[in-house]
Amino acid sequence: MRHILSILIENEAGALSRVTGLFSARGYNIDSLTVQTTEDATLSRMTIVTHGSDDVIEQITKQLNKLIEVVKVIDLNEAEHIERELMLIKVRATGKDRDEMKRMAEIFRGRIIDVTEKSYTIELTGAGDKLDAFIKAIDPAVILETVRTGASGIGRGERILRV
Amino acid sequence: MEISGAEIVTRCLQEEGVEFVFGYPGGAVLEIYDAIFKQDQFKHVLVRHEQAAVHAADAYSRSSNKVGVALVTSGPGATNAITGIATAYMDSIPMVVLSGQVGTPVIGSDAFQEVDMVGCSRPIVKHNFLVKDVRDLAATFKKAFYIAATGRPGPVVIDIPKDVTMTKCVFEYPKSVSIRSYNPPTKGHPGQIKKAAQLLSEAKRPFIYVGGGAVQGGAGDLVTELVKHLNVPCTNTLMGLGALDGTDPNFVGMLGMHGTYEANLAMQYCDVLIAIGARFDDRVISVPSQFLSNPKKIVHIDVDPSSIAKRVKVDVPIVGDVRHVLTDLIAVLKETGLKPNPDALGQWWKQIDEWRKPNCLLYTPSTEVIKPQHVIETLWKVTNGEAIVTSDVGQHQMWAAQYYKFRRPKQWINSGGLGTMGFGLPAAMGAQLANPDAQVACVTGEGSIQMNIQELSTCKQYHTPVKVLSLNNRYLGMVRQWQEFFYGTRYSESYMDALPDFVKIAEAYGHVGFKVENPADVEPVLKEAFGPSLKERLVFIDFRTDQTENVFPMIQNGKGLNQMDLPAHMRGMQQVPFDNNRDYGNLA
Ligand SMILES: Cc1ncc(C[n+]2csc(CCOP(=O)(O)OP(=O)(O)O)c2C)c(N)n1
């Protein structure tokens, strides 16, 4: 099953490679990983999307906690949470495609953030499946380039991850 | 007053009470060596290969309660240390390894003798540091020693660029250390401990399984107290040997791939299992599904939560320091008077004694050829079971584990997790330095000893009078055994041809050497080696042993604990004599 893990980790050189090294050494999957410092510059917040059986996820959580620099780990799946991902997608926008692309961007609440005579670059945020749906909805032939951040997640309501 | 980074290094080591640094110099650590030259609070032991420095520091730690320290230069010095670090990591040994690094301005430029030590060692350390600023040096040392020795112990690497050792700053050693992201557990959960006591009171076939965590956690006395209080049978893993005295009547021997018949069957057929600082690894329980095919309730005590439920689901996990948890468990048992049903326990002991009767460690003695088992038994006799024994890896290691009845924790020093050939001799050296008055024996094979034989020179220089017992079967014996069993006796590259004259080698390094071919000479030679006349000398004994002897019992890969290959006198013996439905409680 897919799980989304939130990790607070010391903002130190090499900390990221400890996390990714752990995943590859133990054969765990990383579907996506995002990381950035938090409002407290000594801490980074990481979101890892992974999948595996409950036993595997339990081991991943324990192994992450064992890393000296990891301050806290939570499995967002354990309660209500929100995830968002950002995608920038460059599409061919010529002829009839030009209007069609604009319309599609509006339907998906995307924004066109760069325009040339031949192309649009559209910014889209949402859960991963919404971004997938957008890609599916347009003609593959018009897609020139896509870049996605991977999911960032946060618990709903009073559920807070901090030191 | 400002002092150099190199002086800070030596001051930190002094502050930590370090007695010995095992190391080898090179360009990147010359400043540190200069600072070592100018101090006399700790001694430096100059090994002949960096791998040996790390093994020696490791065994120094394994045989004492201190953190071993090794010091190597950048590049090849650091990579030579890797096998030693991995060895310590797999067995959770507290150790601090200092490696030199090229200067910070040239890091990343493929400078001479540059290697990314933090990257190379990352998967095999508890933690590592690259110190880029001299002002961080002292705090890093404090953290490194703290991390290495607490929680589940392990090796910590500090990588120190040369310019950092040359830069000056004020030295102040931190009095205390706290790391917000690292809080090793101490007390176990009281509710869980009560549950464990309750389970024990419901047990008909209780069994205690003790691993290296109990040895490292200094809990041998508490294990013994628990076993005695409940009068329950107990096994130790390869890493746990000595946690319960090997001659204790409650001890049923080591378990696992080369464990005893009684230990393996008790492990398979118990109904309540208390695992203490052990990790259910593949060489111990073989296949988890086979192991669980006879249902049992499991209590698992471990300081590392990730060891729990890693291979086997458990009923009562207890995360905590083994000393704390056992103290509390024993207190609860005593307060509540909870105990296994005595009638059922009596029946269980009867069953265990039945399993013990055929003596699975019996071997055929010979007057023609030296039996390796006989050498170990005689070693036990001659040293009164009191020696510190290190070993290399192979058949000799298993025989040492099976036949030397270790009396106390930290007496048996071997590479269990990584299985590193070449460990034995440097380990003996480190153990002897930590225990100058102890008798130290290194049980090795003619294959393994040649992986670090150069350390005979270090032993000479530092007067470590260890006794090396080489069980020379002219084969890479353990490899040969597998080839005999599983590869149709095709002995591919397992024969040790062109062996040197080990007696001459020993003598060339300034030691005493003996070659023993006659079984009748085993005891007199060992007596002489351990006797007063050679007390101060390293003695190398080349025992020409039976070439075709195999280690039994043996569990083949993929087989269960009750599917052992047994020695000749037990072959064909029933390993499932046990009726799980028999109600022992009503029989007495
Ligand atoms: C560094 C290393 N290389 C290879 C092995 C694989 N191996 C395990 S046991 C063994 C044979 C050891 O031979 P020897 O030291 O003569 O001991 P014996 O088994 O004959 O007692 C080998 C090659 C190992 N454990 N370590």
PDB file of C-alpha atoms and ligand atoms in Angstrom, chain B residues 51 83 372 392-399 415 418-423 443-451 470-482 493-494 496 545 547 551, ligand 1:
ATOM      1  CA  GLN B  51      42.209  -3.416   9.106  1.00  0.00           C
ATOM      2  CA  THR B  83      36.224  -4.151   6.729  1.00  0.00           C
ATOM      3  CA  PRO B 372      39.907 -30.307  16.197  1.00  0.00           C
ATOM      4  CA  ASP B 392      38.630 -16.254  13.034  1.00  0.00           C
ATOM      5  CA  VAL B 393      35.927 -17.564  10.749  1.00  0.00           C
ATOM      6  CA  GLY B 394      35.271 -21.092   9.632  1.00  0.00           C
ATOM      7  CA  GLN B 395      34.954 -24.540  11.165  1.00  0.00           C
ATOM      8  CA  HIS B 396      37.438 -23.738  13.928  1.00  0.00           C
ATOM      9  CA  GLN B 397      35.201 -20.842  14.994  1.00  0.00           C
ATOM     10  CA  MET B 398      32.200 -23.131  15.334  1.00  0.00           C
ATOM     11  CA  TRP B 399      34.187 -25.736  17.246  1.00  0.00           C
ATOM     12  CA  SER B 415      33.029 -11.810  14.184  1.00  0.00           C
ATOM     13  CA  LEU B 418      30.067 -10.129   9.188  1.00  0.00           C
ATOM     14  CA  GLY B 419      32.114 -13.311   9.543  1.00  0.00           C
ATOM     15  CA  THR B 420      35.430 -11.640   8.866  1.00  0.00           C
ATOM     16  CA  MET B 421      38.402 -13.925   8.291  1.00  0.00           C
ATOM     17  CA  GLY B 422      41.488 -12.142   9.614  1.00  0.00           C
ATOM     18  CA  PHE B 423      39.741 -10.928  12.737  1.00  0.00           C
ATOM     19  CA  VAL B 443      41.635 -20.051  17.713  1.00  0.00           C
ATOM     20  CA  THR B 444      42.214 -19.827  13.993  1.00  0.00           C
ATOM     21  CA  GLY B 445      42.618 -21.777  10.785  1.00  0.00           C
ATOM     22  CA  GLU B 446      45.544 -21.833   8.399  1.00  0.00           C
ATOM     23  CA  GLY B 447      43.396 -19.894   5.943  1.00  0.00           C
ATOM     24  CA  SER B 448      42.186 -17.135   8.235  1.00  0.00           C
ATOM     25  CA  ILE B 449      45.467 -16.551  10.033  1.00  0.00           C
ATOM     26  CA  GLN B 450      47.125 -15.655   6.743  1.00  0.00           C
ATOM     27  CA  MET B 451      44.714 -12.778   6.289  1.00  0.00           C
ATOM     28  CA  SER B 470      45.835 -22.798  14.388  1.00  0.00           C
ATOM     29  CA  LEU B 471      43.642 -25.781  13.517  1.00  0.00           C
ATOM     30  CA  ASN B 472      45.449 -26.581  10.310  1.00  0.00           C
ATOM     31  CA  ASN B 473      43.373 -28.902   8.153  1.00  0.00           C
ATOM     32  CA  ARG B 474      45.008 -27.777   4.897  1.00  0.00           C
ATOM     33  CA  TYR B 475      41.548 -26.799   3.699  1.00  0.00           C
ATOM     34  CA  LEU B 476      39.354 -23.755   3.805  1.00  0.00           C
ATOM     35  CA  GLY B 477      37.435 -26.136   5.974  1.00  0.00           C
ATOM     36  CA  MET B 478      34.037 -24.508   6.120  1.00  0.00           C
ATOM     37  CA  VAL B 479      34.060 -24.044   2.368  1.00  0.00           C
ATOM     38  CA  ARG B 480      35.134 -27.655   1.935  1.00  0.00           C
ATOM     39  CA  GLN B 481      32.325 -28.829   4.199  1.00  0.00           C
ATOM     40  CA  TRP B 482      29.717 -27.014   2.087  1.00  0.00           C
ATOM     41  CA  GLU B 493      39.668 -23.715  -4.704  1.00  0.00           C
ATOM     42  CA  SER B 494      39.237 -24.741  -1.082  1.00  0.00           C
ATOM     43  CA  MET B 496      45.351 -24.577   0.934  1.00  0.00           C
ATOM     44  CA  THR B 545      44.140 -31.693  12.371  1.00  0.00           C
ATOM     45  CA  GLN B 547      41.290 -32.917   7.184  1.00  0.00           C
ATOM     46  CA  VAL B 551      30.875 -29.406  12.042  1.00  0.00           C
TER      47      VAL B 551
HETATM   48  C1  LIG C   1      37.346 -12.195   4.412  1.00  0.00           C
HETATM   49  C2  LIG C   1      36.602 -13.443   4.145  1.00  0.00           C
HETATM   50  N1  LIG C   1      36.703 -14.064   2.941  1.00  0.00           N
HETATM   51  C3  LIG C   1      36.032 -15.214   2.699  1.00  0.00           C
HETATM   52  C4  LIG C   1      35.220 -15.768   3.653  1.00  0.00           C
HETATM   53  C5  LIG C   1      34.448 -17.044   3.356  1.00  0.00           C
HETATM   54  N2  LIG C   1      34.878 -18.141   4.233  1.00  0.00           N
HETATM   55  C6  LIG C   1      34.196 -18.478   5.350  1.00  0.00           C
HETATM   56  S1  LIG C   1      34.922 -19.729   6.191  1.00  0.00           S
HETATM   57  C7  LIG C   1      36.174 -19.859   5.073  1.00  0.00           C
HETATM   58  C8  LIG C   1      37.268 -20.865   5.267  1.00  0.00           C
HETATM   59  C9  LIG C   1      38.144 -20.568   6.406  1.00  0.00           C
HETATM   60  O1  LIG C   1      39.242 -21.413   6.378  1.00  0.00           O
HETATM   61  P1  LIG C   1      40.209 -21.563   7.625  1.00  0.00           P
HETATM   62  O2  LIG C   1      40.564 -20.245   8.163  1.00  0.00           O
HETATM   63  O3  LIG C   1      41.334 -22.442   7.245  1.00  0.00           O
HETATM   64  O4  LIG C   1      39.275 -22.257   8.714  1.00  0.00           O
HETATM   65  P2  LIG C   1      38.585 -23.710   8.756  1.00  0.00           P
HETATM   66  O5  LIG C   1      37.200 -23.545   8.207  1.00  0.00           O
HETATM   67  O6  LIG C   1      39.408 -24.646   7.938  1.00  0.00           O
HETATM   68  O7  LIG C   1      38.563 -24.050  10.185  1.00  0.00           O
HETATM   69  C10 LIG C   1      35.992 -18.929   4.046  1.00  0.00           C
HETATM   70  C11 LIG C   1      36.881 -18.806   2.882  1.00  0.00           C
HETATM   71  C12 LIG C   1      35.119 -15.077   4.886  1.00  0.00           C
HETATM   72  N3  LIG C   1      34.329 -15.509   5.861  1.00  0.00           N
HETATM   73  N4  LIG C   1      35.831 -13.946   5.113  1.00  0.00           N
END
